PDB file of C-alpha atoms in Angstrom:
ATOM      1  CA  GLN A 182    -130.925 108.617 -29.539  1.00  0.00           C
ATOM      2  CA  VAL A 183    -127.931 110.883 -29.808  1.00  0.00           C
ATOM      3  CA  GLN A 184    -125.541 111.644 -26.978  1.00  0.00           C
ATOM      4  CA  LEU A 185    -124.795 115.344 -26.553  1.00  0.00           C
ATOM      5  CA  VAL A 186    -121.875 117.199 -24.963  1.00  0.00           C
ATOM      6  CA  GLU A 187    -121.863 120.977 -24.630  1.00  0.00           C
ATOM      7  CA  SER A 188    -118.827 123.235 -24.375  1.00  0.00           C
ATOM      8  CA  GLY A 189    -117.931 126.900 -24.626  1.00  0.00           C
ATOM      9  CA  GLY A 190    -119.580 128.326 -21.547  1.00  0.00           C
ATOM     10  CA  GLY A 191    -117.816 130.740 -19.227  1.00  0.00           C
ATOM     11  CA  LEU A 192    -117.759 134.170 -17.638  1.00  0.00           C
ATOM     12  CA  VAL A 193    -118.161 137.228 -19.853  1.00  0.00           C
ATOM     13  CA  GLN A 194    -118.923 140.890 -19.307  1.00  0.00           C
ATOM     14  CA  ALA A 195    -122.195 142.393 -20.414  1.00  0.00           C
ATOM     15  CA  GLY A 196    -122.061 143.256 -24.091  1.00  0.00           C
ATOM     16  CA  GLY A 197    -119.619 140.463 -24.820  1.00  0.00           C
ATOM     17  CA  SER A 198    -119.954 137.313 -26.877  1.00  0.00           C
ATOM     18  CA  LEU A 199    -119.660 133.565 -26.440  1.00  0.00           C
ATOM     19  CA  ARG A 200    -120.096 130.636 -28.768  1.00  0.00           C
ATOM     20  CA  LEU A 201    -121.465 127.402 -27.396  1.00  0.00           C
ATOM     21  CA  SER A 202    -120.877 124.106 -29.144  1.00  0.00           C
ATOM     22  CA  CYS A 203    -122.716 120.833 -28.829  1.00  0.00           C
ATOM     23  CA  ALA A 204    -121.048 117.699 -30.141  1.00  0.00           C
ATOM     24  CA  ALA A 205    -123.331 114.798 -30.921  1.00  0.00           C
ATOM     25  CA  SER A 206    -122.539 111.126 -31.258  1.00  0.00           C
ATOM     26  CA  GLY A 207    -124.643 108.858 -33.398  1.00  0.00           C
ATOM     27  CA  ARG A 208    -125.138 108.341 -37.098  1.00  0.00           C
ATOM     28  CA  THR A 209    -128.585 109.940 -37.186  1.00  0.00           C
ATOM     29  CA  PHE A 210    -127.580 113.446 -36.097  1.00  0.00           C
ATOM     30  CA  ASN A 211    -128.368 114.944 -39.486  1.00  0.00           C
ATOM     31  CA  SER A 212    -131.990 113.817 -39.180  1.00  0.00           C
ATOM     32  CA  TYR A 213    -132.488 115.460 -35.779  1.00  0.00           C
ATOM     33  CA  PHE A 214    -134.014 118.778 -34.910  1.00  0.00           C
ATOM     34  CA  MET A 215    -131.607 120.462 -32.490  1.00  0.00           C
ATOM     35  CA  GLY A 216    -132.270 123.058 -29.858  1.00  0.00           C
ATOM     36  CA  TRP A 217    -130.781 125.103 -27.074  1.00  0.00           C
ATOM     37  CA  PHE A 218    -132.514 125.669 -23.765  1.00  0.00           C
ATOM     38  CA  ARG A 219    -131.423 127.429 -20.595  1.00  0.00           C
ATOM     39  CA  GLN A 220    -132.221 127.372 -16.906  1.00  0.00           C
ATOM     40  CA  ALA A 221    -131.434 130.223 -14.557  1.00  0.00           C
ATOM     41  CA  PRO A 222    -131.277 129.704 -10.773  1.00  0.00           C
ATOM     42  CA  GLY A 223    -134.749 129.408  -9.313  1.00  0.00           C
ATOM     43  CA  LYS A 224    -136.410 129.412 -12.724  1.00  0.00           C
ATOM     44  CA  GLU A 225    -137.814 126.801 -15.046  1.00  0.00           C
ATOM     45  CA  ARG A 226    -135.949 125.626 -18.108  1.00  0.00           C
ATOM     46  CA  GLU A 227    -136.840 127.774 -21.103  1.00  0.00           C
ATOM     47  CA  PHE A 228    -136.523 127.481 -24.865  1.00  0.00           C
ATOM     48  CA  VAL A 229    -133.785 129.563 -26.503  1.00  0.00           C
ATOM     49  CA  ALA A 230    -133.435 128.452 -30.121  1.00  0.00           C
ATOM     50  CA  ALA A 231    -133.990 125.523 -32.468  1.00  0.00           C
ATOM     51  CA  ILE A 232    -132.873 124.492 -35.933  1.00  0.00           C
ATOM     52  CA  SER A 233    -134.239 122.000 -38.421  1.00  0.00           C
ATOM     53  CA  TRP A 234    -132.235 119.009 -39.605  1.00  0.00           C
ATOM     54  CA  SER A 235    -131.149 120.787 -42.774  1.00  0.00           C
ATOM     55  CA  GLY A 236    -130.489 124.113 -41.092  1.00  0.00           C
ATOM     56  CA  SER A 237    -132.951 125.859 -43.363  1.00  0.00           C
ATOM     57  CA  THR A 238    -135.419 126.749 -40.606  1.00  0.00           C
ATOM     58  CA  ARG A 239    -134.599 128.356 -37.283  1.00  0.00           C
ATOM     59  CA  SER A 240    -136.639 129.551 -34.355  1.00  0.00           C
ATOM     60  CA  TYR A 241    -135.738 131.856 -31.472  1.00  0.00           C
ATOM     61  CA  SER A 242    -137.299 133.032 -28.264  1.00  0.00           C
ATOM     62  CA  ASP A 243    -138.200 136.698 -28.214  1.00  0.00           C
ATOM     63  CA  SER A 244    -135.653 137.349 -25.483  1.00  0.00           C
ATOM     64  CA  VAL A 245    -132.684 136.353 -27.681  1.00  0.00           C
ATOM     65  CA  LYS A 246    -133.925 137.165 -31.181  1.00  0.00           C
ATOM     66  CA  GLY A 247    -131.453 139.409 -32.981  1.00  0.00           C
ATOM     67  CA  ARG A 248    -128.635 138.623 -30.525  1.00  0.00           C
ATOM     68  CA  PHE A 249    -128.229 134.830 -30.712  1.00  0.00           C
ATOM     69  CA  THR A 250    -127.719 132.651 -33.782  1.00  0.00           C
ATOM     70  CA  ILE A 251    -128.128 128.889 -33.925  1.00  0.00           C
ATOM     71  CA  SER A 252    -126.331 126.925 -36.623  1.00  0.00           C
ATOM     72  CA  ARG A 253    -125.222 123.377 -37.329  1.00  0.00           C
ATOM     73  CA  ASP A 254    -122.542 121.497 -39.207  1.00  0.00           C
ATOM     74  CA  ASN A 255    -123.864 118.044 -40.031  1.00  0.00           C
ATOM     75  CA  ALA A 256    -120.468 116.916 -41.304  1.00  0.00           C
ATOM     76  CA  LYS A 257    -119.072 117.551 -37.810  1.00  0.00           C
ATOM     77  CA  ASN A 258    -122.158 116.405 -35.893  1.00  0.00           C
ATOM     78  CA  THR A 259    -122.134 119.735 -34.110  1.00  0.00           C
ATOM     79  CA  VAL A 260    -124.640 122.474 -33.362  1.00  0.00           C
ATOM     80  CA  TYR A 261    -123.617 125.964 -32.272  1.00  0.00           C
ATOM     81  CA  LEU A 262    -125.130 128.897 -30.441  1.00  0.00           C
ATOM     82  CA  GLN A 263    -123.439 132.219 -31.145  1.00  0.00           C
ATOM     83  CA  MET A 264    -124.402 134.650 -28.404  1.00  0.00           C
ATOM     84  CA  ASN A 265    -123.739 138.358 -28.908  1.00  0.00           C
ATOM     85  CA  SER A 266    -124.629 141.448 -26.887  1.00  0.00           C
ATOM     86  CA  LEU A 267    -124.918 139.324 -23.780  1.00  0.00           C
ATOM     87  CA  LYS A 268    -126.893 140.632 -20.819  1.00  0.00           C
ATOM     88  CA  PRO A 269    -126.769 139.652 -17.135  1.00  0.00           C
ATOM     89  CA  GLU A 270    -130.222 138.111 -17.549  1.00  0.00           C
ATOM     90  CA  ASP A 271    -128.708 135.624 -20.011  1.00  0.00           C
ATOM     91  CA  THR A 272    -126.891 134.016 -17.083  1.00  0.00           C
ATOM     92  CA  ALA A 273    -127.984 130.374 -16.916  1.00  0.00           C
ATOM     93  CA  VAL A 274    -126.991 126.797 -17.538  1.00  0.00           C
ATOM     94  CA  TYR A 275    -127.393 126.203 -21.266  1.00  0.00           C
ATOM     95  CA  TYR A 276    -128.502 122.797 -22.504  1.00  0.00           C
ATOM     96  CA  CYS A 277    -128.308 121.289 -25.947  1.00  0.00           C
ATOM     97  CA  ALA A 278    -131.189 119.025 -26.919  1.00  0.00           C
ATOM     98  CA  GLY A 279    -132.151 116.805 -29.832  1.00  0.00           C
ATOM     99  CA  SER A 280    -135.443 115.623 -31.250  1.00  0.00           C
ATOM    100  CA  SER A 281    -136.135 113.004 -33.880  1.00  0.00           C
ATOM    101  CA  THR A 282    -139.842 113.832 -34.118  1.00  0.00           C
ATOM    102  CA  GLY A 283    -140.329 117.585 -34.206  1.00  0.00           C
ATOM    103  CA  TRP A 284    -139.358 120.793 -32.535  1.00  0.00           C
ATOM    104  CA  SER A 285    -142.069 121.422 -30.054  1.00  0.00           C
ATOM    105  CA  VAL A 286    -140.543 121.662 -26.590  1.00  0.00           C
ATOM    106  CA  GLY A 287    -141.977 118.286 -25.622  1.00  0.00           C
ATOM    107  CA  ASP A 288    -140.340 116.607 -28.616  1.00  0.00           C
ATOM    108  CA  PHE A 289    -136.812 117.083 -27.297  1.00  0.00           C
ATOM    109  CA  ARG A 290    -135.821 113.819 -25.601  1.00  0.00           C
ATOM    110  CA  SER A 291    -132.015 113.796 -25.848  1.00  0.00           C
ATOM    111  CA  TRP A 292    -130.235 116.220 -23.528  1.00  0.00           C
ATOM    112  CA  GLY A 293    -126.688 117.235 -22.756  1.00  0.00           C
ATOM    113  CA  GLN A 294    -125.304 117.891 -19.292  1.00  0.00           C
ATOM    114  CA  GLY A 295    -125.301 121.652 -19.690  1.00  0.00           C
ATOM    115  CA  THR A 296    -122.698 124.397 -19.699  1.00  0.00           C
ATOM    116  CA  GLN A 297    -122.687 127.433 -17.410  1.00  0.00           C
ATOM    117  CA  VAL A 298    -122.848 130.919 -18.899  1.00  0.00           C
ATOM    118  CA  THR A 299    -122.356 133.833 -16.518  1.00  0.00           C
ATOM    119  CA  VAL A 300    -122.684 137.435 -17.668  1.00  0.00           C
ATOM    120  CA  SER A 301    -121.381 140.077 -15.290  1.00  0.00           C
ATOM    121  CA  SER A 302    -122.722 143.626 -15.245  1.00  0.00           C
TER     122      SER A 302
END
């Protein structure tokens, strides 16, 4: 498994931008599907975005499509989530996750500790 550490969260006004980073340890990072999930207070964790090991295929939830972009740099063992046009409803703890088997939600077995994103109105 890979170990994951997120960074880049913070407080931003509605309409602003943030970029989250997720640094992975382990020599097999470039064979992992990577994803971002989020959990708002009182709600279940939900899928945000995922990217294939090569970066050639990406998937987004409808709620972030067109505003968020997931990318990865395999040379740096890092995956990113660029978040633009942020809304108060994007407020949540954001988690980075890795999967060696596929990118269905249940495939993600490696998780980071999470980083808080707060969007003020």
